mmCIF file of C-alpha atoms in Angstrom:
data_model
loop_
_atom_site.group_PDB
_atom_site.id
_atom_site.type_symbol
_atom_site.label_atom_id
_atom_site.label_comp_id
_atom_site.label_asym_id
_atom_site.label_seq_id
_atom_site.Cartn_x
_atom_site.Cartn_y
_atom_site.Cartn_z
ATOM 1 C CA UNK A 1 -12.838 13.284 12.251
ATOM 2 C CA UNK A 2 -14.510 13.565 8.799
ATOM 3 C CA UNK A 3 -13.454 9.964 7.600
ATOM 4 C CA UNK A 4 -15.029 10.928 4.067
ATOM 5 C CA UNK A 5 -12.200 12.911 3.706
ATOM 6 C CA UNK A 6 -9.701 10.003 2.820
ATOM 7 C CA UNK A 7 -10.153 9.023 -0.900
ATOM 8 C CA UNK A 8 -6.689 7.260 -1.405
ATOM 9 C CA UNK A 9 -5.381 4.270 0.880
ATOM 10 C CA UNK A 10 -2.097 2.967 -0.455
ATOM 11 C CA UNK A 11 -0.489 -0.224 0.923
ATOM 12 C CA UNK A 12 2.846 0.795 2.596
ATOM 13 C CA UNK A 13 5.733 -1.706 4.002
ATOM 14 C CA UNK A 14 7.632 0.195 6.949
ATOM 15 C CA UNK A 15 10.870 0.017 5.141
ATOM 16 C CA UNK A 16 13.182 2.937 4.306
ATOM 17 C CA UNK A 17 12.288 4.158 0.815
ATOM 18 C CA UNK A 18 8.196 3.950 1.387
ATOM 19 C CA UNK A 19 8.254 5.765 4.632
ATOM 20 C CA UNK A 20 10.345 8.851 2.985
ATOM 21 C CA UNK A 21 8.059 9.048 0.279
ATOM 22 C CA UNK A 22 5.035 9.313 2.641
ATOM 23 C CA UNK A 23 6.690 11.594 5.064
ATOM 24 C CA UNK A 24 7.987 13.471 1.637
ATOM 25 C CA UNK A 25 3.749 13.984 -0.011
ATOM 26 C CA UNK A 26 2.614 17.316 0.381
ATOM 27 C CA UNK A 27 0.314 17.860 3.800
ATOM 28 C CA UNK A 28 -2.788 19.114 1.566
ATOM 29 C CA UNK A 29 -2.473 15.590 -0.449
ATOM 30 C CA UNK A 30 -1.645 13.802 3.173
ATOM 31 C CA UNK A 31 -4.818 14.943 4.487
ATOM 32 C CA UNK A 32 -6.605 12.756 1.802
ATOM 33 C CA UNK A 33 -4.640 9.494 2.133
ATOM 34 C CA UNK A 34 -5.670 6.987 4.419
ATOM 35 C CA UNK A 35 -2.228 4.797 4.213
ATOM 36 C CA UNK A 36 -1.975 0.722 5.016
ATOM 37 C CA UNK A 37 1.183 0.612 7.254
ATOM 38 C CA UNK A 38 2.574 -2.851 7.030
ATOM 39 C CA UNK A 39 4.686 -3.515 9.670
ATOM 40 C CA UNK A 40 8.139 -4.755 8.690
ATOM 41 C CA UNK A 41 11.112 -5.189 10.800
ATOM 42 C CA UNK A 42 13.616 -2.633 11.074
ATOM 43 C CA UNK A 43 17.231 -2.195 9.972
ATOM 44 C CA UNK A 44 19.519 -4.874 11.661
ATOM 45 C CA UNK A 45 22.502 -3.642 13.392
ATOM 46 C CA UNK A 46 24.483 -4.644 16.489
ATOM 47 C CA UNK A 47 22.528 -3.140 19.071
ATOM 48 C CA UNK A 48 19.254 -4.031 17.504
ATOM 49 C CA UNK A 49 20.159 -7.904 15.837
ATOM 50 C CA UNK A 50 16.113 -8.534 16.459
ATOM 51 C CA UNK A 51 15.302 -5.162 14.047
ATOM 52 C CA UNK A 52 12.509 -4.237 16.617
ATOM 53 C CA UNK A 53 9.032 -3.615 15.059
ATOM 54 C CA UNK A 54 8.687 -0.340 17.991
ATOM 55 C CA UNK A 55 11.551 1.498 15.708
ATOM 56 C CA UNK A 56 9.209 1.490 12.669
ATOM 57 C CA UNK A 57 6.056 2.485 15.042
ATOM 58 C CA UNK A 58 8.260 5.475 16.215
ATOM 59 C CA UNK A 59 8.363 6.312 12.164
ATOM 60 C CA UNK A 60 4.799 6.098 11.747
ATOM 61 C CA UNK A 61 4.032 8.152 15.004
ATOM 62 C CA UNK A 62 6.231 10.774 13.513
ATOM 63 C CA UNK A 63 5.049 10.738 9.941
ATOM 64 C CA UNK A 64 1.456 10.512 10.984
ATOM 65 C CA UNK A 65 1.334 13.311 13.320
ATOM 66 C CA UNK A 66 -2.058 12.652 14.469
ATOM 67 C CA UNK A 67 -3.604 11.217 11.082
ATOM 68 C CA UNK A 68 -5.491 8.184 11.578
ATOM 69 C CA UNK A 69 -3.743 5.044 9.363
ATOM 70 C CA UNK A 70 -4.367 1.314 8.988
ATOM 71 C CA UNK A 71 -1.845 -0.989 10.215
ATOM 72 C CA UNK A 72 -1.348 -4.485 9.385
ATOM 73 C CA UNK A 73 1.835 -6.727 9.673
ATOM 74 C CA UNK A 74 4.235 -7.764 6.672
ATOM 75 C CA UNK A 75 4.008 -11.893 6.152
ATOM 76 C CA UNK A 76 6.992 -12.111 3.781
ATOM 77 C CA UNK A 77 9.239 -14.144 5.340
ATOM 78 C CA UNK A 78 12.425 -11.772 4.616
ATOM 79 C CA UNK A 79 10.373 -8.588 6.346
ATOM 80 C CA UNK A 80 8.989 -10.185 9.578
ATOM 81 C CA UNK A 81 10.632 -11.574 13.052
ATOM 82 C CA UNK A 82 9.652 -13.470 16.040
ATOM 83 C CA UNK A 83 7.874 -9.883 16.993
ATOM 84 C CA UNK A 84 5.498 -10.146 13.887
ATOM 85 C CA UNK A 85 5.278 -13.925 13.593
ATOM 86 C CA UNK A 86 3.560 -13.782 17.401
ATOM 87 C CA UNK A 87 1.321 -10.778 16.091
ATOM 88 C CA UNK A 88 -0.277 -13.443 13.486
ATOM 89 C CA UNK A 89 -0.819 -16.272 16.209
ATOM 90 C CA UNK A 90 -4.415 -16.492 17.019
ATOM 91 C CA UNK A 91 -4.108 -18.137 20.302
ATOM 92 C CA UNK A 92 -6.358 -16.418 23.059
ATOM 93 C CA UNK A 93 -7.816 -13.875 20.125
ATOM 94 C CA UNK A 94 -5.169 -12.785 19.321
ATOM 95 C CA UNK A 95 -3.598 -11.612 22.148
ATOM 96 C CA UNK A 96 -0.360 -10.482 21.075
ATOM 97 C CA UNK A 97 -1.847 -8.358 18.402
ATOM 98 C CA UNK A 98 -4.299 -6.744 21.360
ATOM 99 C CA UNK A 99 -1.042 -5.909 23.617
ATOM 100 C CA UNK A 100 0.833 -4.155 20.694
ATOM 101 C CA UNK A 101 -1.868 -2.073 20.048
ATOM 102 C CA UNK A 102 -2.675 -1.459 23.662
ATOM 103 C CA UNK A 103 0.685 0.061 24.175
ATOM 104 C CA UNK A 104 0.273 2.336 21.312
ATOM 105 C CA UNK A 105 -2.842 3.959 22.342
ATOM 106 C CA UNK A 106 -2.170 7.074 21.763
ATOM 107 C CA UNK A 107 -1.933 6.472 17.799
ATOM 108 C CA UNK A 108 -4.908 6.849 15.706
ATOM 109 C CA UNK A 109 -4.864 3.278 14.359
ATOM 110 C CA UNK A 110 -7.696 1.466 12.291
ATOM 111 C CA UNK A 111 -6.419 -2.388 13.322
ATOM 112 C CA UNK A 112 -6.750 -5.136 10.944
ATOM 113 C CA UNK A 113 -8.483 -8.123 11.749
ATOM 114 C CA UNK A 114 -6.110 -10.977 10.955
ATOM 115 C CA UNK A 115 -7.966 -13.875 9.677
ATOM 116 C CA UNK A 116 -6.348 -17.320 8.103
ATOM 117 C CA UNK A 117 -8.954 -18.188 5.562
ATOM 118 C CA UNK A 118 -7.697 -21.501 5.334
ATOM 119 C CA UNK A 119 -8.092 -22.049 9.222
ATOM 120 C CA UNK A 120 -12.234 -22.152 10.029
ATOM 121 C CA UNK A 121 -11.444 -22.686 13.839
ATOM 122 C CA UNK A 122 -9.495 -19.488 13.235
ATOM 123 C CA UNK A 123 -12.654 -17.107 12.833
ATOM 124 C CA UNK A 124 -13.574 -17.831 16.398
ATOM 125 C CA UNK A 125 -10.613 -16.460 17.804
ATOM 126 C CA UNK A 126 -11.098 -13.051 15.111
ATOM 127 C CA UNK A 127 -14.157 -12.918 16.069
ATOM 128 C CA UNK A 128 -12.715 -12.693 20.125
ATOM 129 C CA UNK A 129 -9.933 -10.174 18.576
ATOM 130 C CA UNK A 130 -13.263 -8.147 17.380
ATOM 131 C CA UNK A 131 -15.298 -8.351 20.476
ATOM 132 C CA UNK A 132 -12.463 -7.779 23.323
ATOM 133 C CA UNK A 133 -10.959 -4.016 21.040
ATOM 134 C CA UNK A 134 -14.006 -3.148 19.019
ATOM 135 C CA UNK A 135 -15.432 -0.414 21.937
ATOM 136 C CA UNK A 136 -11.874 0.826 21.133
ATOM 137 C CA UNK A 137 -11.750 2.010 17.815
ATOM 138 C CA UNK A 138 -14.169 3.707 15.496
ATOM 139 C CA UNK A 139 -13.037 2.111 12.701
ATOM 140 C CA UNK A 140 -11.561 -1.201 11.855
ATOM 141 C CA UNK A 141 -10.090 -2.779 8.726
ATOM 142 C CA UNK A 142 -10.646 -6.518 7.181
ATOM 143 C CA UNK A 143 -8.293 -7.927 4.198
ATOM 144 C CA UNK A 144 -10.233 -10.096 1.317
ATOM 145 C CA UNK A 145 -8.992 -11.096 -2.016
ATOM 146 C CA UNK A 146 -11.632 -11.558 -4.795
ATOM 147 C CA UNK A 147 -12.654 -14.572 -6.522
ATOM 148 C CA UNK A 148 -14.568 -16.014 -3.301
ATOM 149 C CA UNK A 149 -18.146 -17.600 -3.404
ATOM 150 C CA UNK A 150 -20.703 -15.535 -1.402
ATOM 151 C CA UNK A 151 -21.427 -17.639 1.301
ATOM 152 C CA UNK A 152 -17.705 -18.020 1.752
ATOM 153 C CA UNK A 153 -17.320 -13.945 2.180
ATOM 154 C CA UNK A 154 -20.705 -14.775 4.299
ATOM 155 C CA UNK A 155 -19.183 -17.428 6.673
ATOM 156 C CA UNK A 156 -16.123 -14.738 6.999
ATOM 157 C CA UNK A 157 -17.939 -11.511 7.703
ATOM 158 C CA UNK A 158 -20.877 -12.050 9.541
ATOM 159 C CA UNK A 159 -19.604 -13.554 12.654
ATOM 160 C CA UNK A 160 -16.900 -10.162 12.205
ATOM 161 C CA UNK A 161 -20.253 -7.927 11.716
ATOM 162 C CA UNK A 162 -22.142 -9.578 14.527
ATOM 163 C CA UNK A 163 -19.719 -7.922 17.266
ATOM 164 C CA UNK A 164 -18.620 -4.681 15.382
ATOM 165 C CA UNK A 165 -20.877 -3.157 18.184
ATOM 166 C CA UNK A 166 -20.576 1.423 17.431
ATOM 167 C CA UNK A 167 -17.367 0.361 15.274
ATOM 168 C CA UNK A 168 -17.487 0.375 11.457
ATOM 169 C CA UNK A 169 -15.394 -2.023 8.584
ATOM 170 C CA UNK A 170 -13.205 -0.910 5.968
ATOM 171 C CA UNK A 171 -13.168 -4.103 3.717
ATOM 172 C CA UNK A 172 -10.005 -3.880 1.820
ATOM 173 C CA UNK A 173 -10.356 -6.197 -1.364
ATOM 174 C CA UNK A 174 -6.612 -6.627 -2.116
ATOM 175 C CA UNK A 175 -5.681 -9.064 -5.300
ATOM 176 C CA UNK A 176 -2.031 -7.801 -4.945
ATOM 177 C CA UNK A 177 -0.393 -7.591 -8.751
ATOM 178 C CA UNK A 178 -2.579 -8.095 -11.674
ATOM 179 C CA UNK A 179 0.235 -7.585 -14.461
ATOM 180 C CA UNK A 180 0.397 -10.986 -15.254
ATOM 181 C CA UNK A 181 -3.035 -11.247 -15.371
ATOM 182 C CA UNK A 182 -4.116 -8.167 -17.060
ATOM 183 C CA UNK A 183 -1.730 -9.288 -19.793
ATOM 184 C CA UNK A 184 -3.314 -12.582 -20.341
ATOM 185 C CA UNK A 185 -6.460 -11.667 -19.912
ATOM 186 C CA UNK A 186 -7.837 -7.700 -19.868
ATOM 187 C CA UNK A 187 -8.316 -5.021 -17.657
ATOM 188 C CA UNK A 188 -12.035 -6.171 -18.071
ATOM 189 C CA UNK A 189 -11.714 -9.198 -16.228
ATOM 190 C CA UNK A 190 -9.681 -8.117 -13.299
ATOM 191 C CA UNK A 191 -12.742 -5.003 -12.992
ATOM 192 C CA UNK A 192 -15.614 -7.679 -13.146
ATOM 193 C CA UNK A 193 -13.987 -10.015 -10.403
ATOM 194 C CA UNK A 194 -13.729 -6.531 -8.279
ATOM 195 C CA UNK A 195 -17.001 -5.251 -8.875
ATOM 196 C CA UNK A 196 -18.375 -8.977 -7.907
ATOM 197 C CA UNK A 197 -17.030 -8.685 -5.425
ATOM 198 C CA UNK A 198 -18.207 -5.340 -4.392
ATOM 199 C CA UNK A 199 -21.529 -6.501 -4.841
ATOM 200 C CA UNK A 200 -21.527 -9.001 -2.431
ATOM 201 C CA UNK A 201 -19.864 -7.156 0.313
ATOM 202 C CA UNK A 202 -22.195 -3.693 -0.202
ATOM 203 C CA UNK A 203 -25.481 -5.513 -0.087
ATOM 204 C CA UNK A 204 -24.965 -8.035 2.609
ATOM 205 C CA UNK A 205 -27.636 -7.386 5.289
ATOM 206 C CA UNK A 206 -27.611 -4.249 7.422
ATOM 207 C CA UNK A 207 -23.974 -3.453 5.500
ATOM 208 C CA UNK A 208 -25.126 0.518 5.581
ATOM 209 C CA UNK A 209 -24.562 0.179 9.645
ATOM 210 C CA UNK A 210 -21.629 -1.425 10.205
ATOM 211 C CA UNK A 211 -19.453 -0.990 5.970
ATOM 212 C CA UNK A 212 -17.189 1.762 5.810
ATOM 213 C CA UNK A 213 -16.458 1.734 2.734
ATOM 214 C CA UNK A 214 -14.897 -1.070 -0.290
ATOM 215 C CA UNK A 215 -11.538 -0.507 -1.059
ATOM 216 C CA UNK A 216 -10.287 -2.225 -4.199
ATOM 217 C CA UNK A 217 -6.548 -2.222 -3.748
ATOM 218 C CA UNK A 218 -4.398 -3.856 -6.789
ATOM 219 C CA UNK A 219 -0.592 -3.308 -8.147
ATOM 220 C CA UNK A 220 1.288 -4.137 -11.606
ATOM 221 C CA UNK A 221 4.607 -2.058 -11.228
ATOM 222 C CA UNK A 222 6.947 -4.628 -12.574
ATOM 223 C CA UNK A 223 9.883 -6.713 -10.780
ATOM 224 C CA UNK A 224 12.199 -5.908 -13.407
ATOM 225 C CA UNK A 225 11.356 -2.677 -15.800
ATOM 226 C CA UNK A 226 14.046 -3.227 -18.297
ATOM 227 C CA UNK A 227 11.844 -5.552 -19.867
ATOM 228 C CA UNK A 228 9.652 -2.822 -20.605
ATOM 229 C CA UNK A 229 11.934 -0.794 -22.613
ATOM 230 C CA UNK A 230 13.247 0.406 -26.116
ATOM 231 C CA UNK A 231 16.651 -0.673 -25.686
ATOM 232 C CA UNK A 232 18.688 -0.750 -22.580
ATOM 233 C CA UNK A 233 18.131 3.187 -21.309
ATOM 234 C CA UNK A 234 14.674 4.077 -21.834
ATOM 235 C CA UNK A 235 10.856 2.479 -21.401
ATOM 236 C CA UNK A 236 7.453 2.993 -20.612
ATOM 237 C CA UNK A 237 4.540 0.568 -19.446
ATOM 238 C CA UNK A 238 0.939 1.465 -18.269
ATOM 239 C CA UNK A 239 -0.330 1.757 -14.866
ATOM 240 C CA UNK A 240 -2.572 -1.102 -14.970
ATOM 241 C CA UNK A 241 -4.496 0.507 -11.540
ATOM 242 C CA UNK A 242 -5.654 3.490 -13.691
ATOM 243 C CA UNK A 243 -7.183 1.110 -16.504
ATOM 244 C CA UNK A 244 -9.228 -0.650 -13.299
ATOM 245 C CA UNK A 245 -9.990 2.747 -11.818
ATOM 246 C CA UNK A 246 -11.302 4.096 -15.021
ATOM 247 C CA UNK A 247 -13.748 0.926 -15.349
ATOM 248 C CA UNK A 248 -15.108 0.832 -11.723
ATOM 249 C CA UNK A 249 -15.618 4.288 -11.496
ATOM 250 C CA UNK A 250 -18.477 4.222 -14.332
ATOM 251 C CA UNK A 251 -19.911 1.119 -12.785
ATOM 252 C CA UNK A 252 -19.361 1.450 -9.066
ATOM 253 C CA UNK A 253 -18.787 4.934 -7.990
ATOM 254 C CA UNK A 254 -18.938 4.047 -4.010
ATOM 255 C CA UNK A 255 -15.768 1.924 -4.461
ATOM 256 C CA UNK A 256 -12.602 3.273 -3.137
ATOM 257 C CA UNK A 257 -9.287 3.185 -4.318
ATOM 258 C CA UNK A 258 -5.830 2.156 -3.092
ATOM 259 C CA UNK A 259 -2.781 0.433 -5.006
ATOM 260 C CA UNK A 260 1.100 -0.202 -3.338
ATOM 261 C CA UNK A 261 2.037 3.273 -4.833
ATOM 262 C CA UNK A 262 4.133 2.269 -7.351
ATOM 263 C CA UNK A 263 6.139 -0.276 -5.453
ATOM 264 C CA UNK A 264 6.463 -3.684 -6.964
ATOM 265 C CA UNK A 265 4.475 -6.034 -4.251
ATOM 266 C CA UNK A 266 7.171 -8.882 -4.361
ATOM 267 C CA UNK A 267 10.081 -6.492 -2.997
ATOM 268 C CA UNK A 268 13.394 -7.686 -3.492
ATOM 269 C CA UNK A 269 16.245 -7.047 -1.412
ATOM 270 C CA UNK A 270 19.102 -4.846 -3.472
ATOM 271 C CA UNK A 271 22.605 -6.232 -3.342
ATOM 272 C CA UNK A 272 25.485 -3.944 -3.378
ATOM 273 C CA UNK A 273 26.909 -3.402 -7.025
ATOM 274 C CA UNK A 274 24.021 -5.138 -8.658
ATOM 275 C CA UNK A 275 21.673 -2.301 -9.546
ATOM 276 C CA UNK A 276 21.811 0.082 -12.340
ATOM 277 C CA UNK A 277 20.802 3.601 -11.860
ATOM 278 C CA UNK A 278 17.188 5.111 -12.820
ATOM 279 C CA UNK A 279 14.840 7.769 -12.750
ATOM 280 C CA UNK A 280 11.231 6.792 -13.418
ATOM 281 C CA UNK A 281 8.363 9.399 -13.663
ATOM 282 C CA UNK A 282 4.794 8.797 -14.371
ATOM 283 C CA UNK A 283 1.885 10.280 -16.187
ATOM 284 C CA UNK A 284 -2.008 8.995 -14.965
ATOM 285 C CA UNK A 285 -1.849 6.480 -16.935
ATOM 286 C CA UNK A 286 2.216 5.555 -18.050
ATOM 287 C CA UNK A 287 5.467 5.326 -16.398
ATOM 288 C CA UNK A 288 8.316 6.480 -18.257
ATOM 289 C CA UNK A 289 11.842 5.827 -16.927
ATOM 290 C CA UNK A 290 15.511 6.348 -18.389
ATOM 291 C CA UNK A 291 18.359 4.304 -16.954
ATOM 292 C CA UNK A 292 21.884 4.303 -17.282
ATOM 293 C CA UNK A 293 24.797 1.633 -16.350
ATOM 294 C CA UNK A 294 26.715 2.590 -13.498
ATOM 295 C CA UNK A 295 29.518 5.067 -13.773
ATOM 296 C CA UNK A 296 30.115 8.644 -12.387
ATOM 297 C CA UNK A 297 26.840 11.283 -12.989
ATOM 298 C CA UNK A 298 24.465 8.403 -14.125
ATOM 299 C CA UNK A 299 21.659 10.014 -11.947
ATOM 300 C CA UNK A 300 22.543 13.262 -13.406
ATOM 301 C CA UNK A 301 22.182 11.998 -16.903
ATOM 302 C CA UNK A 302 19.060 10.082 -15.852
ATOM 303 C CA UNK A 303 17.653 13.068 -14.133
ATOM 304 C CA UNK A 304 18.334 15.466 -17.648
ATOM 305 C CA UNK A 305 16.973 12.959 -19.774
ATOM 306 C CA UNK A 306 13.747 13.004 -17.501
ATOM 307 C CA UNK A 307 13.033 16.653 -16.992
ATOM 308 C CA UNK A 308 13.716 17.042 -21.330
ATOM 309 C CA UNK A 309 11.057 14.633 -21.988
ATOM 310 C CA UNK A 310 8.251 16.335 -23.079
ATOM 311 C CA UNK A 311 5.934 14.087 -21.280
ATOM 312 C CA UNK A 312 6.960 15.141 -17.322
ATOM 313 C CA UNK A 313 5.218 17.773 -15.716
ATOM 314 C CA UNK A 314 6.934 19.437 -12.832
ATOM 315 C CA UNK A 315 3.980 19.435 -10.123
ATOM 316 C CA UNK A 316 6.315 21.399 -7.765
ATOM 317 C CA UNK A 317 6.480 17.870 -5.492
ATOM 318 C CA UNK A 318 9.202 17.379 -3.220
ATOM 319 C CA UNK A 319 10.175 14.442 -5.858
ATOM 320 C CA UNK A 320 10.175 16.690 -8.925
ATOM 321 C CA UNK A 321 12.993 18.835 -6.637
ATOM 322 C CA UNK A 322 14.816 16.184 -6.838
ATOM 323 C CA UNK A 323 14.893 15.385 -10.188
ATOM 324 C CA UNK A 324 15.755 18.809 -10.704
ATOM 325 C CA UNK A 325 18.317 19.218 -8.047
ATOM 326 C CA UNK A 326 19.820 16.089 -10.032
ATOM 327 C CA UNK A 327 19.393 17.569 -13.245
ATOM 328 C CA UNK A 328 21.779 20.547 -11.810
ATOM 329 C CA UNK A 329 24.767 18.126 -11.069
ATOM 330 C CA UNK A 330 23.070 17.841 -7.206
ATOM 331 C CA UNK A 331 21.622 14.438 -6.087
ATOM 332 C CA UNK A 332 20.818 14.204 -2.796
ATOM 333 C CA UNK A 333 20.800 10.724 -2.988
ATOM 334 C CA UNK A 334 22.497 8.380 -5.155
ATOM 335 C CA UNK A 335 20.645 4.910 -4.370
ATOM 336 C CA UNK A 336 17.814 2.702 -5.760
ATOM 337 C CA UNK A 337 16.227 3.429 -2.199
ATOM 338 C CA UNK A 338 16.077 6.989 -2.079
ATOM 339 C CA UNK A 339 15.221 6.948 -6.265
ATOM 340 C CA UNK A 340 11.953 4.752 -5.096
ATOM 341 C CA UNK A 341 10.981 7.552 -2.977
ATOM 342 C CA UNK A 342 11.337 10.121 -4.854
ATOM 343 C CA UNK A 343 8.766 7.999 -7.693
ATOM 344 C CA UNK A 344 6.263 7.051 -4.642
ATOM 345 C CA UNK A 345 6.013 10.408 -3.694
ATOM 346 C CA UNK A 346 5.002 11.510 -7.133
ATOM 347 C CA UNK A 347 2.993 9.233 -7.962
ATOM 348 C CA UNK A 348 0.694 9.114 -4.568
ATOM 349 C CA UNK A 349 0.698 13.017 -5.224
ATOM 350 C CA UNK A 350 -0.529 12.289 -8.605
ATOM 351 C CA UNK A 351 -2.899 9.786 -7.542
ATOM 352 C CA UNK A 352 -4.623 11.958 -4.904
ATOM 353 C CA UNK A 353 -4.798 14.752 -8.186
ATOM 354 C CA UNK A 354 -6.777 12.123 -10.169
ATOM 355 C CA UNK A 355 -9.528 10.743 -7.450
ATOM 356 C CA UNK A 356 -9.877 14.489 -5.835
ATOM 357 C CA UNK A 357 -11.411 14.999 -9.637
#
């Protein structure tokens, strides 16, 4: 396994939409993405009221078809169940995390270590999660936010480090959305606190031996996009990720890349008759999207609209099918759900594009 080979890592809950737009990228681009797999629960119904976590590990198996992935478990309340919640108990190092992975051995999984930073006794028992599965996997993956002092990243990682033994750390520095902060502030600042941060990690003693690699992982697709637009059917806002790619590539070239491919990070759950139909498509650095108020063809209309604008590119994606299909008077699918998929498939496709350049 050439692990030098995966330039893109986007963070990926197990739900519907996210897992068709993986399973939907292009095997040439899939071969480049090393995806973060958070574990949510799956679809409640009457013979599964617990929506067993093993259904969306069944996806994964499928989708992954032998690629190595990350997985780590969803903590949002609404997406977990008593399957997750005793995956984050640290009792006996983790234990319950060790026994799921155990019976899915035959996946290529890169764990991640669970850590509470707000817990110090809880490093001892990561640090037992680390020594009893560590001979077990070549790689293994650590989530940090920025903004930490350097003895505090110290304190977290070297007793980590200290039993890595042959295995080697992805450290994933995840600040989740920086909209809100890129707006009051500038792309500038959220790229200083990541390279910082970078610094710290990269040149902490004997890091060439037991660092992967730094992955700077950040999202800003908005909860609600109609405040973006011109009027009620059409808008555009910037992909704040590219701005931060653009600035940590010049500075920090070794520093990897993942985002939550387009997927706003504080998911909310669609109720019936609620939503209003869309079509979004992006450019590197812009989305663009047209909506239109439901009634009878408003997919079709969004889908014309989209494939007339003279800034999309067909790319020849399984998404850009759809649109077109759409365009036609043929959606295959006329929810928010399978809409989502058909922009996170373009838009990891598009992202793979940009850091294979």
């Amino acid at each position: 396994m050439d692990w030098s080979n995966f330039i893109y890592f986007p963070v990926l809950k197990t739900k519907d939409a996210e897992l068709r737009a993986i399973s939907s990228v292009d095997k040439v681009s899939r071969e480049k993405i090393l995806p973060i797999y958070e574990i949510t629960k799956s679809r409640i119904t009457k013979k599964n009221s617990l929506g067993d976590i093993v259904k969306r590990l069944d996806q994964i198996r499928g989708i992954q078809n032998g690629l190595p992935f990350i997985l780590d478990v969803a903590t949002d309340p609404k997406q977990t169940n008593s399957q997750i919640e005793s995956i984050l108990l640290p009792d006996d190092g983790y234990r319950f995390w060790r026994e799921w992975l155990e019976a899915h051995d035959d996946l290529s999984i890169v764990p991640v270590i669970h850590i509470n930073l707000e817990d110090d006794e809880d490093l001892d028992e990561a640090q037992s999660f680390v020594r009893a599965v560590a001979h077990k996997y070549p790689k293994m993956a650590l989530r940090l936010p920025t903004g930490l002092e350097e003895e505090e990243y110290s304190e977290i990682l070297d007793p980590i480090v200290s039993v890595l033994g042959e295995s080697k750390l992805y450290v994933l520095i995840d600040d989740g959305c920086i909209r809100d902060i890129v707006k009051k502030s500038s792309i500038g600042a959220v790229a200083q606190s990541y390279q910082s941060t970078f610094e710290i990690i990269a040149e902490m003693d004997d890091s060439e031996n037991w660092l992967e690699k730094v992955v700077c992982i950040s999202g800003s697709f908005p909860q609600q996009v109609k405040n973006e637009g011109v009027g009620d059917e059409y808008g555009d806002f910037d992909i704040f990720e590219h701005g931060l790619y653009l600035q940590l590539k010049k500075n920090r070239p070794d520093l990897q890349f993942g985002d939550y491919a387009s997927i706003n990070i504080n998911q909310t759950e669609m109720r019936g008759g609620t939503f209003v139909p869309r079509i979004d498509f992006c450019t590197d650095s812009k989305f663009f999207y047209y909506r239109k108020r439901r009634e009878s063809g408003s997919y079709i209309w969004c889908a014309k609209k989209v494939i007339a604008d003279s800034d999309f590119v067909d790319n020849g994606t399984w998404g850009d099918d759809e649109i077109n299909s759409a365009a036609i008077g043929s959606p295959s699918g006329i929810s928010p759900s399978f809409w989502i998929s058909v922009r996170a498939c373009n838009y990891m496709t598009r992202r793979v594009k940009i850091l294979s350049a």
